């Protein structure tokens, strides 16, 4: 059997998500290649929208496509946020942050009345595993890394908020327990585990079909 065309699947899932957007909405734009397809589909709909972006990369791409992007300041809630994922567990837990944008992505998802995840068929997994992205305060970063061990820094530029991007490399086990442990680590700004309570709908494209699931 031919391997799935993942780029085509990302595009299909993204197009399905773009159909959920209504005129006048306040939208959260995630980060990544699947979101890139979403931006194109969204711009193609020609709706009147206000958008906030979760990364400079998304902001630049959205502006290039003619979408109206504004700072996430003075805005208390979003109607809808759309984003990709690195891993999707059957329980609805996600690992995000492959692009290092998980802190802002989590803020946007939490602020949205509806958070929709778009993905190709390689993203659902039986159980979540490492790496789990983390954003750390630059202050005392080696000490934070030590208390997270096993963990490593990615060696990529700092986040737009000045955070250091790395990955926790240990086993995930129960994602709720690990999320609580990571969140309780001093110096950790945010981790890439997203709980099912944040997620309203997951659109996974498989070949020509888009499966819709609610955690
Ligand atoms: C960025 C993310 C992305 O949504 C995630 O890495 C998926 O990316 P892609 O759509 O390129 O597969 O969390 O921080």
mmCIF file of C-alpha atoms and ligand atoms in Angstrom:
data_model
loop_
_atom_site.group_PDB
_atom_site.id
_atom_site.type_symbol
_atom_site.label_atom_id
_atom_site.label_comp_id
_atom_site.label_asym_id
_atom_site.label_seq_id
_atom_site.Cartn_x
_atom_site.Cartn_y
_atom_site.Cartn_z
ATOM 1 C CA UNK A 1 0.000 0.000 0.000
ATOM 2 C CA UNK A 2 1.300 3.473 -0.897
ATOM 3 C CA UNK A 3 2.343 5.565 2.113
ATOM 4 C CA UNK A 4 -0.171 8.288 3.014
ATOM 5 C CA UNK A 5 0.362 11.692 1.451
ATOM 6 C CA UNK A 6 0.723 13.526 4.760
ATOM 7 C CA UNK A 7 0.877 16.993 3.226
ATOM 8 C CA UNK A 8 -2.373 16.343 1.375
ATOM 9 C CA UNK A 9 -3.941 15.021 4.591
ATOM 10 C CA UNK A 10 -2.853 18.136 6.486
ATOM 11 C CA UNK A 11 -4.440 20.264 3.771
ATOM 12 C CA UNK A 12 -7.724 18.326 3.912
ATOM 13 C CA UNK A 13 -7.993 18.565 7.703
ATOM 14 C CA UNK A 14 -7.137 22.260 7.525
ATOM 15 C CA UNK A 15 -9.772 22.900 4.856
ATOM 16 C CA UNK A 16 -12.398 21.146 6.991
ATOM 17 C CA UNK A 17 -11.466 23.413 9.912
ATOM 18 C CA UNK A 18 -11.684 26.518 7.732
ATOM 19 C CA UNK A 19 -15.312 25.593 7.040
ATOM 20 C CA UNK A 20 -16.038 25.950 10.781
ATOM 21 C CA UNK A 21 -15.108 29.629 10.726
ATOM 22 C CA UNK A 22 -17.926 32.175 10.559
ATOM 23 C CA UNK A 23 -17.943 35.789 9.497
ATOM 24 C CA UNK A 24 -17.017 38.197 12.290
ATOM 25 C CA UNK A 25 -15.185 35.634 14.437
ATOM 26 C CA UNK A 26 -12.230 36.375 16.686
ATOM 27 C CA UNK A 27 -9.785 33.607 15.837
ATOM 28 C CA UNK A 28 -6.673 32.070 17.397
ATOM 29 C CA UNK A 29 -4.162 30.891 14.799
ATOM 30 C CA UNK A 30 -1.850 28.051 15.866
ATOM 31 C CA UNK A 31 1.589 27.291 14.484
ATOM 32 C CA UNK A 32 3.043 24.696 12.116
ATOM 33 C CA UNK A 33 2.679 23.278 8.627
ATOM 34 C CA UNK A 34 -0.936 22.120 9.099
ATOM 35 C CA UNK A 35 -1.856 25.595 10.290
ATOM 36 C CA UNK A 36 -0.102 26.911 7.177
ATOM 37 C CA UNK A 37 -2.703 25.063 5.082
ATOM 38 C CA UNK A 38 -5.437 26.385 7.368
ATOM 39 C CA UNK A 39 -4.335 29.974 6.764
ATOM 40 C CA UNK A 40 -4.528 29.504 3.001
ATOM 41 C CA UNK A 41 -8.009 27.924 3.202
ATOM 42 C CA UNK A 42 -9.168 30.618 5.615
ATOM 43 C CA UNK A 43 -7.918 33.481 3.454
ATOM 44 C CA UNK A 44 -9.677 31.865 0.504
ATOM 45 C CA UNK A 45 -13.037 32.199 2.271
ATOM 46 C CA UNK A 46 -12.872 36.002 2.241
ATOM 47 C CA UNK A 47 -14.564 36.412 5.637
ATOM 48 C CA UNK A 48 -14.356 39.460 7.895
ATOM 49 C CA UNK A 49 -12.192 38.180 10.758
ATOM 50 C CA UNK A 50 -9.978 39.369 13.588
ATOM 51 C CA UNK A 51 -7.062 37.022 14.322
ATOM 52 C CA UNK A 52 -4.365 36.595 16.938
ATOM 53 C CA UNK A 53 -1.280 34.565 16.015
ATOM 54 C CA UNK A 54 0.648 32.193 18.291
ATOM 55 C CA UNK A 55 4.023 32.811 16.648
ATOM 56 C CA UNK A 56 5.839 35.383 14.511
ATOM 57 C CA UNK A 57 5.922 32.755 11.740
ATOM 58 C CA UNK A 58 2.129 32.424 11.743
ATOM 59 C CA UNK A 59 1.653 36.156 12.010
ATOM 60 C CA UNK A 60 3.862 36.781 8.959
ATOM 61 C CA UNK A 61 2.111 34.070 6.911
ATOM 62 C CA UNK A 62 -1.352 35.314 7.876
ATOM 63 C CA UNK A 63 -0.535 38.930 7.058
ATOM 64 C CA UNK A 64 0.946 37.847 3.735
ATOM 65 C CA UNK A 65 -2.389 36.186 2.912
ATOM 66 C CA UNK A 66 -4.316 39.340 3.783
ATOM 67 C CA UNK A 67 -5.710 38.150 7.137
ATOM 68 C CA UNK A 68 -6.160 40.788 9.845
ATOM 69 C CA UNK A 69 -3.804 39.959 12.736
ATOM 70 C CA UNK A 70 -3.704 41.955 15.945
ATOM 71 C CA UNK A 71 -1.797 41.647 19.234
ATOM 72 C CA UNK A 72 -3.291 39.373 21.886
ATOM 73 C CA UNK A 73 -3.815 42.313 24.221
ATOM 74 C CA UNK A 74 -7.106 43.804 25.316
ATOM 75 C CA UNK A 75 -8.864 40.615 24.138
ATOM 76 C CA UNK A 76 -10.393 38.405 26.840
ATOM 77 C CA UNK A 77 -11.666 35.509 24.756
ATOM 78 C CA UNK A 78 -11.564 34.019 21.283
ATOM 79 C CA UNK A 79 -14.435 32.387 19.403
ATOM 80 C CA UNK A 80 -12.296 29.641 17.925
ATOM 81 C CA UNK A 81 -8.665 28.525 17.926
ATOM 82 C CA UNK A 82 -7.278 26.081 15.355
ATOM 83 C CA UNK A 83 -3.939 24.343 15.729
ATOM 84 C CA UNK A 84 -1.961 21.241 14.821
ATOM 85 C CA UNK A 85 -0.499 18.587 17.138
ATOM 86 C CA UNK A 86 2.541 16.326 17.309
ATOM 87 C CA UNK A 87 0.807 13.390 19.024
ATOM 88 C CA UNK A 88 -2.874 12.690 19.728
ATOM 89 C CA UNK A 89 -3.772 10.045 22.317
ATOM 90 C CA UNK A 90 -7.083 8.109 22.197
ATOM 91 C CA UNK A 91 -8.054 9.913 25.435
ATOM 92 C CA UNK A 92 -7.714 13.315 23.715
ATOM 93 C CA UNK A 93 -4.453 14.266 25.422
ATOM 94 C CA UNK A 94 -2.081 15.991 22.991
ATOM 95 C CA UNK A 95 1.621 16.640 22.762
ATOM 96 C CA UNK A 96 2.268 19.993 21.108
ATOM 97 C CA UNK A 97 5.246 22.286 20.720
ATOM 98 C CA UNK A 98 7.215 20.658 17.908
ATOM 99 C CA UNK A 99 7.644 24.226 16.674
ATOM 100 C CA UNK A 100 8.382 25.514 20.176
ATOM 101 C CA UNK A 101 5.201 27.620 20.237
ATOM 102 C CA UNK A 102 3.260 25.579 22.813
ATOM 103 C CA UNK A 103 3.140 28.298 25.487
ATOM 104 C CA UNK A 104 1.321 30.773 23.289
ATOM 105 C CA UNK A 105 -0.665 27.950 21.693
ATOM 106 C CA UNK A 106 -1.939 26.862 25.103
ATOM 107 C CA UNK A 107 -2.899 30.436 26.017
ATOM 108 C CA UNK A 108 -4.875 30.754 22.765
ATOM 109 C CA UNK A 109 -6.516 27.323 23.174
ATOM 110 C CA UNK A 110 -7.528 28.102 26.760
ATOM 111 C CA UNK A 111 -8.980 31.467 25.752
ATOM 112 C CA UNK A 112 -11.063 30.005 22.944
ATOM 113 C CA UNK A 113 -14.704 28.983 23.283
ATOM 114 C CA UNK A 114 -13.824 26.199 20.874
ATOM 115 C CA UNK A 115 -10.403 24.642 20.257
ATOM 116 C CA UNK A 116 -10.116 22.520 17.119
ATOM 117 C CA UNK A 117 -7.082 20.357 16.350
ATOM 118 C CA UNK A 118 -6.154 19.526 12.757
ATOM 119 C CA UNK A 119 -3.822 16.676 11.858
ATOM 120 C CA UNK A 120 -2.666 14.127 9.324
ATOM 121 C CA UNK A 121 -3.043 10.389 9.969
ATOM 122 C CA UNK A 122 0.454 9.998 11.459
ATOM 123 C CA UNK A 123 -0.436 12.057 14.553
ATOM 124 C CA UNK A 124 -2.811 9.721 16.455
ATOM 125 C CA UNK A 125 -0.810 7.330 18.673
ATOM 126 C CA UNK A 126 -1.750 4.521 21.052
ATOM 127 C CA UNK A 127 0.119 6.194 23.915
ATOM 128 C CA UNK A 128 1.984 9.494 24.216
ATOM 129 C CA UNK A 129 5.774 9.331 24.393
ATOM 130 C CA UNK A 130 8.778 11.637 24.540
ATOM 131 C CA UNK A 131 9.815 14.203 23.559
ATOM 132 C CA UNK A 132 7.468 16.543 25.444
ATOM 133 C CA UNK A 133 8.370 20.152 24.557
ATOM 134 C CA UNK A 134 9.039 22.560 27.404
ATOM 135 C CA UNK A 135 9.635 26.304 27.597
ATOM 136 C CA UNK A 136 11.920 27.347 30.452
ATOM 137 C CA UNK A 137 12.800 30.619 32.082
ATOM 138 C CA UNK A 138 16.321 31.616 30.980
ATOM 139 C CA UNK A 139 17.162 32.412 34.614
ATOM 140 C CA UNK A 140 18.736 29.295 36.148
ATOM 141 C CA UNK A 141 17.975 27.227 33.075
ATOM 142 C CA UNK A 142 20.640 24.560 33.829
ATOM 143 C CA UNK A 143 19.208 24.018 37.307
ATOM 144 C CA UNK A 144 15.687 23.717 35.890
ATOM 145 C CA UNK A 145 16.940 21.252 33.306
ATOM 146 C CA UNK A 146 18.528 19.184 36.052
ATOM 147 C CA UNK A 147 15.309 18.991 38.033
ATOM 148 C CA UNK A 148 13.450 17.906 34.895
ATOM 149 C CA UNK A 149 15.979 15.219 33.930
ATOM 150 C CA UNK A 150 16.030 13.540 31.494
ATOM 151 C CA UNK A 151 15.673 16.683 29.446
ATOM 152 C CA UNK A 152 17.700 18.703 26.962
ATOM 153 C CA UNK A 153 17.705 22.120 25.347
ATOM 154 C CA UNK A 154 16.930 22.310 21.639
ATOM 155 C CA UNK A 155 19.499 24.945 20.743
ATOM 156 C CA UNK A 156 16.921 26.993 18.852
ATOM 157 C CA UNK A 157 16.245 30.733 19.188
ATOM 158 C CA UNK A 158 14.376 31.877 22.296
ATOM 159 C CA UNK A 159 10.586 32.072 22.168
ATOM 160 C CA UNK A 160 9.079 35.502 21.406
ATOM 161 C CA UNK A 161 8.560 35.793 25.178
ATOM 162 C CA UNK A 162 12.253 35.131 25.901
ATOM 163 C CA UNK A 163 11.796 31.505 27.012
ATOM 164 C CA UNK A 164 14.330 28.730 26.366
ATOM 165 C CA UNK A 165 12.926 25.832 24.333
ATOM 166 C CA UNK A 166 13.778 22.249 25.248
ATOM 167 C CA UNK A 167 12.298 18.784 25.581
ATOM 168 C CA UNK A 168 11.529 16.464 28.467
ATOM 169 C CA UNK A 169 12.777 13.051 27.342
ATOM 170 C CA UNK A 170 11.512 10.685 30.027
ATOM 171 C CA UNK A 171 8.511 8.365 29.756
ATOM 172 C CA UNK A 172 5.073 9.984 29.655
ATOM 173 C CA UNK A 173 3.055 7.283 31.401
ATOM 174 C CA UNK A 174 -0.100 8.938 32.771
ATOM 175 C CA UNK A 175 -0.167 12.323 30.955
ATOM 176 C CA UNK A 176 -2.149 13.961 33.767
ATOM 177 C CA UNK A 177 0.478 12.972 36.339
ATOM 178 C CA UNK A 178 3.358 14.118 34.143
ATOM 179 C CA UNK A 179 1.574 17.405 33.330
ATOM 180 C CA UNK A 180 1.165 18.077 37.062
ATOM 181 C CA UNK A 181 4.820 17.233 37.735
ATOM 182 C CA UNK A 182 6.086 19.451 34.920
ATOM 183 C CA UNK A 183 3.788 22.324 35.896
ATOM 184 C CA UNK A 184 5.108 22.124 39.472
ATOM 185 C CA UNK A 185 8.748 22.427 38.380
ATOM 186 C CA UNK A 186 10.233 25.803 39.283
ATOM 187 C CA UNK A 187 11.515 27.623 36.208
ATOM 188 C CA UNK A 188 9.225 25.794 33.794
ATOM 189 C CA UNK A 189 7.120 28.329 31.894
ATOM 190 C CA UNK A 190 4.895 25.825 30.063
ATOM 191 C CA UNK A 191 4.915 22.244 28.797
ATOM 192 C CA UNK A 192 3.469 20.771 25.633
ATOM 193 C CA UNK A 193 0.940 18.389 27.204
ATOM 194 C CA UNK A 194 -2.577 19.629 26.418
ATOM 195 C CA UNK A 195 -5.380 17.978 28.398
ATOM 196 C CA UNK A 196 -8.623 16.783 26.787
ATOM 197 C CA UNK A 197 -10.543 19.484 28.675
ATOM 198 C CA UNK A 198 -8.904 22.039 26.365
ATOM 199 C CA UNK A 199 -9.872 20.217 23.183
ATOM 200 C CA UNK A 200 -13.323 20.466 21.607
ATOM 201 C CA UNK A 201 -12.799 18.689 18.332
ATOM 202 C CA UNK A 202 -10.044 16.762 16.543
ATOM 203 C CA UNK A 203 -10.057 16.581 12.748
ATOM 204 C CA UNK A 204 -7.746 13.861 11.435
ATOM 205 C CA UNK A 205 -7.453 13.323 7.692
ATOM 206 C CA UNK A 206 -6.892 9.749 6.561
ATOM 207 C CA UNK A 207 -6.485 9.479 2.794
ATOM 208 C CA UNK A 208 -9.426 11.400 1.323
ATOM 209 C CA UNK A 209 -11.551 11.312 4.470
ATOM 210 C CA UNK A 210 -11.584 13.627 7.479
ATOM 211 C CA UNK A 211 -12.479 11.883 10.751
ATOM 212 C CA UNK A 212 -14.027 14.105 13.417
ATOM 213 C CA UNK A 213 -13.766 13.198 17.042
ATOM 214 C CA UNK A 214 -14.575 14.844 20.361
ATOM 215 C CA UNK A 215 -12.422 13.831 23.325
HETATM 216 C C1 LIG B 1 4.022 24.007 17.094
HETATM 217 C C2 LIG B 1 3.043 22.892 17.231
HETATM 218 C C3 LIG B 1 2.504 22.326 15.967
HETATM 219 O O1 LIG B 1 1.119 22.495 15.961
HETATM 220 C C4 LIG B 1 2.873 20.869 15.892
HETATM 221 O O2 LIG B 1 4.282 20.750 15.985
HETATM 222 C C5 LIG B 1 2.381 20.242 14.588
HETATM 223 O O3 LIG B 1 3.084 20.789 13.513
HETATM 224 P P1 LIG B 1 2.779 20.385 12.016
HETATM 225 O O4 LIG B 1 1.413 20.887 11.678
HETATM 226 O O5 LIG B 1 3.860 21.086 11.229
HETATM 227 O O6 LIG B 1 2.881 18.877 11.890
HETATM 228 O O7 LIG B 1 2.673 22.458 18.294
HETATM 229 O O8 LIG B 1 4.521 24.417 18.331
#
